[in-house]
mmCIF file of C-alpha atoms in Angstrom:
data_model
loop_
_atom_site.group_PDB
_atom_site.id
_atom_site.type_symbol
_atom_site.label_atom_id
_atom_site.label_comp_id
_atom_site.label_asym_id
_atom_site.label_seq_id
_atom_site.Cartn_x
_atom_site.Cartn_y
_atom_site.Cartn_z
ATOM 1 C CA UNK A 1231 -8.816 29.409 -8.309
ATOM 2 C CA UNK A 1232 -11.291 29.462 -11.095
ATOM 3 C CA UNK A 1233 -14.961 28.693 -10.220
ATOM 4 C CA UNK A 1234 -15.583 25.095 -10.448
ATOM 5 C CA UNK A 1235 -18.976 22.904 -10.377
ATOM 6 C CA UNK A 1236 -19.582 21.997 -6.719
ATOM 7 C CA UNK A 1237 -19.501 18.272 -7.340
ATOM 8 C CA UNK A 1238 -16.156 18.523 -9.328
ATOM 9 C CA UNK A 1239 -13.672 19.407 -6.533
ATOM 10 C CA UNK A 1240 -13.137 17.971 -3.092
ATOM 11 C CA UNK A 1241 -10.667 18.185 -0.206
ATOM 12 C CA UNK A 1242 -7.803 15.854 -0.368
ATOM 13 C CA UNK A 1243 -8.259 14.130 3.057
ATOM 14 C CA UNK A 1244 -11.844 13.502 2.128
ATOM 15 C CA UNK A 1245 -11.037 11.991 -1.179
ATOM 16 C CA UNK A 1246 -8.578 9.667 0.435
ATOM 17 C CA UNK A 1247 -11.068 8.549 2.869
ATOM 18 C CA UNK A 1248 -13.901 8.078 0.257
ATOM 19 C CA UNK A 1249 -11.439 6.137 -2.157
ATOM 20 C CA UNK A 1250 -10.568 3.819 0.759
ATOM 21 C CA UNK A 1251 -6.827 4.722 0.570
ATOM 22 C CA UNK A 1252 -6.888 5.754 4.270
ATOM 23 C CA UNK A 1253 -9.036 3.984 7.127
ATOM 24 C CA UNK A 1254 -10.191 7.243 8.542
ATOM 25 C CA UNK A 1255 -10.068 10.903 7.794
ATOM 26 C CA UNK A 1256 -7.984 11.387 10.750
ATOM 27 C CA UNK A 1257 -5.460 8.981 9.381
ATOM 28 C CA UNK A 1258 -5.832 10.597 5.826
ATOM 29 C CA UNK A 1259 -5.010 13.785 7.631
ATOM 30 C CA UNK A 1260 -1.846 12.557 9.338
ATOM 31 C CA UNK A 1261 -0.638 11.182 6.037
ATOM 32 C CA UNK A 1262 -0.872 14.420 4.483
ATOM 33 C CA UNK A 1263 0.749 16.425 7.266
ATOM 34 C CA UNK A 1264 3.604 14.180 7.312
ATOM 35 C CA UNK A 1265 4.335 14.836 3.799
ATOM 36 C CA UNK A 1266 3.584 11.692 2.488
ATOM 37 C CA UNK A 1267 1.273 12.810 -0.379
ATOM 38 C CA UNK A 1268 1.989 14.657 -3.369
ATOM 39 C CA UNK A 1269 -0.573 16.113 -5.957
ATOM 40 C CA UNK A 1270 0.746 16.390 -9.477
ATOM 41 C CA UNK A 1271 4.260 16.035 -8.324
ATOM 42 C CA UNK A 1272 4.167 18.732 -5.604
ATOM 43 C CA UNK A 1273 4.122 17.765 -1.906
ATOM 44 C CA UNK A 1274 1.040 18.905 -0.094
ATOM 45 C CA UNK A 1275 0.956 19.627 3.855
ATOM 46 C CA UNK A 1276 -2.562 21.024 4.145
ATOM 47 C CA UNK A 1277 -5.479 18.658 4.384
ATOM 48 C CA UNK A 1278 -7.970 21.180 2.909
ATOM 49 C CA UNK A 1279 -5.973 21.202 -0.634
ATOM 50 C CA UNK A 1280 -8.418 20.818 -3.587
ATOM 51 C CA UNK A 1281 -8.271 17.896 -5.771
ATOM 52 C CA UNK A 1282 -10.206 17.361 -9.000
ATOM 53 C CA UNK A 1283 -10.537 14.744 -11.675
ATOM 54 C CA UNK A 1284 -7.148 14.401 -13.635
ATOM 55 C CA UNK A 1285 -5.013 15.010 -10.686
ATOM 56 C CA UNK A 1286 -2.168 12.541 -10.221
ATOM 57 C CA UNK A 1287 -1.503 11.476 -6.523
ATOM 58 C CA UNK A 1288 1.735 9.782 -5.256
ATOM 59 C CA UNK A 1289 1.470 8.390 -1.804
ATOM 60 C CA UNK A 1290 4.285 6.670 0.252
ATOM 61 C CA UNK A 1291 2.538 4.143 2.442
ATOM 62 C CA UNK A 1292 5.341 2.336 4.267
ATOM 63 C CA UNK A 1293 7.603 0.380 1.916
ATOM 64 C CA UNK A 1294 5.197 0.969 -1.101
ATOM 65 C CA UNK A 1295 4.904 3.990 -3.421
ATOM 66 C CA UNK A 1296 1.279 4.315 -4.804
ATOM 67 C CA UNK A 1297 0.704 6.281 -7.947
ATOM 68 C CA UNK A 1298 -2.998 7.047 -8.727
ATOM 69 C CA UNK A 1299 -5.083 9.088 -11.027
ATOM 70 C CA UNK A 1300 -8.326 10.596 -9.706
ATOM 71 C CA UNK A 1301 -11.234 9.659 -12.016
ATOM 72 C CA UNK A 1302 -13.934 10.871 -10.041
ATOM 73 C CA UNK A 1303 -15.235 12.633 -6.926
ATOM 74 C CA UNK A 1304 -16.799 10.647 -4.017
ATOM 75 C CA UNK A 1305 -19.964 11.489 -2.437
ATOM 76 C CA UNK A 1306 -19.799 9.013 0.317
ATOM 77 C CA UNK A 1307 -17.780 6.360 1.593
ATOM 78 C CA UNK A 1308 -19.279 3.425 0.041
ATOM 79 C CA UNK A 1309 -18.218 -0.234 -0.437
ATOM 80 C CA UNK A 1310 -14.790 -1.047 -1.854
ATOM 81 C CA UNK A 1311 -16.315 -1.703 -5.302
ATOM 82 C CA UNK A 1312 -17.604 1.585 -5.429
ATOM 83 C CA UNK A 1313 -14.399 3.159 -4.123
ATOM 84 C CA UNK A 1314 -12.191 1.745 -6.907
ATOM 85 C CA UNK A 1315 -14.208 3.584 -9.447
ATOM 86 C CA UNK A 1316 -12.781 6.886 -8.131
ATOM 87 C CA UNK A 1317 -9.244 6.225 -9.121
ATOM 88 C CA UNK A 1318 -7.077 4.579 -11.802
ATOM 89 C CA UNK A 1319 -3.889 2.805 -10.228
ATOM 90 C CA UNK A 1320 -0.739 3.948 -12.300
ATOM 91 C CA UNK A 1321 1.661 2.171 -10.027
ATOM 92 C CA UNK A 1322 3.930 -0.154 -12.058
ATOM 93 C CA UNK A 1323 3.764 -3.961 -11.187
ATOM 94 C CA UNK A 1324 6.661 -5.071 -9.202
ATOM 95 C CA UNK A 1325 9.396 -7.300 -10.945
ATOM 96 C CA UNK A 1326 9.226 -10.557 -8.930
ATOM 97 C CA UNK A 1327 11.790 -12.703 -11.046
ATOM 98 C CA UNK A 1328 15.466 -12.835 -10.782
ATOM 99 C CA UNK A 1329 17.771 -13.945 -13.581
ATOM 100 C CA UNK A 1330 17.919 -17.619 -14.330
ATOM 101 C CA UNK A 1331 20.310 -19.881 -15.719
ATOM 102 C CA UNK A 1332 19.425 -23.035 -18.095
ATOM 103 C CA UNK A 1333 18.269 -26.032 -16.162
ATOM 104 C CA UNK A 1334 17.389 -23.797 -13.015
ATOM 105 C CA UNK A 1335 13.620 -23.106 -12.045
ATOM 106 C CA UNK A 1336 12.648 -19.505 -11.883
ATOM 107 C CA UNK A 1337 12.803 -18.106 -8.571
ATOM 108 C CA UNK A 1338 11.040 -15.128 -7.060
ATOM 109 C CA UNK A 1339 12.442 -12.449 -4.675
ATOM 110 C CA UNK A 1340 11.641 -12.990 -1.046
ATOM 111 C CA UNK A 1341 8.796 -10.579 0.130
ATOM 112 C CA UNK A 1342 10.261 -7.871 2.000
ATOM 113 C CA UNK A 1343 7.414 -7.710 4.377
ATOM 114 C CA UNK A 1344 7.936 -11.340 5.317
ATOM 115 C CA UNK A 1345 9.916 -11.418 8.669
ATOM 116 C CA UNK A 1346 13.423 -13.220 8.298
ATOM 117 C CA UNK A 1347 15.127 -14.589 11.380
ATOM 118 C CA UNK A 1348 18.747 -15.873 11.656
ATOM 119 C CA UNK A 1349 19.191 -19.714 11.978
ATOM 120 C CA UNK A 1350 19.065 -20.919 15.309
ATOM 121 C CA UNK A 1351 17.604 -17.864 16.938
ATOM 122 C CA UNK A 1352 14.030 -17.448 18.406
ATOM 123 C CA UNK A 1353 11.688 -20.298 18.858
ATOM 124 C CA UNK A 1354 12.043 -23.292 16.546
ATOM 125 C CA UNK A 1355 9.618 -23.743 13.693
ATOM 126 C CA UNK A 1356 7.304 -26.740 13.058
ATOM 127 C CA UNK A 1357 9.954 -28.195 10.742
ATOM 128 C CA UNK A 1358 12.987 -27.680 13.120
ATOM 129 C CA UNK A 1359 10.676 -29.152 16.186
ATOM 130 C CA UNK A 1360 10.036 -32.294 14.200
ATOM 131 C CA UNK A 1361 13.858 -32.616 13.269
ATOM 132 C CA UNK A 1362 14.738 -32.212 17.060
ATOM 133 C CA UNK A 1363 12.058 -34.867 18.101
ATOM 134 C CA UNK A 1364 13.729 -37.392 15.614
ATOM 135 C CA UNK A 1365 17.031 -36.557 16.717
ATOM 136 C CA UNK A 1366 16.156 -37.048 20.333
ATOM 137 C CA UNK A 1367 14.316 -40.356 19.680
ATOM 138 C CA UNK A 1368 10.817 -39.000 20.701
ATOM 139 C CA UNK A 1369 9.160 -40.171 17.333
#
């Protein structure tokens, strides 16, 4: 590795923590060790991997894939407004609309993180509770 200026490189686990991608360095290290992080399209498993401005990180965070370009190296874990200056988000915006026919309102896809439950299972919703009360003559 060629010699670089001391402030132009940083360990990847520390950078993820400074950029507020991970809540703690321990969680950043776990993310890396599980193979959820790529640097310039190559998986990294070592937390001491060095990153520098211009590197592109691809992270698998649950159901999301996050692609970011490193713009700067952090010196501390500061506020979120300071953390967003360390990277540029390259993740494409999700396509939220479905095909529409004439006369039909445009609808969005359901959020995959929102819990869905089959009809009639579990506790009734507020709307279902009111319908039951009306049916039983309580209101």
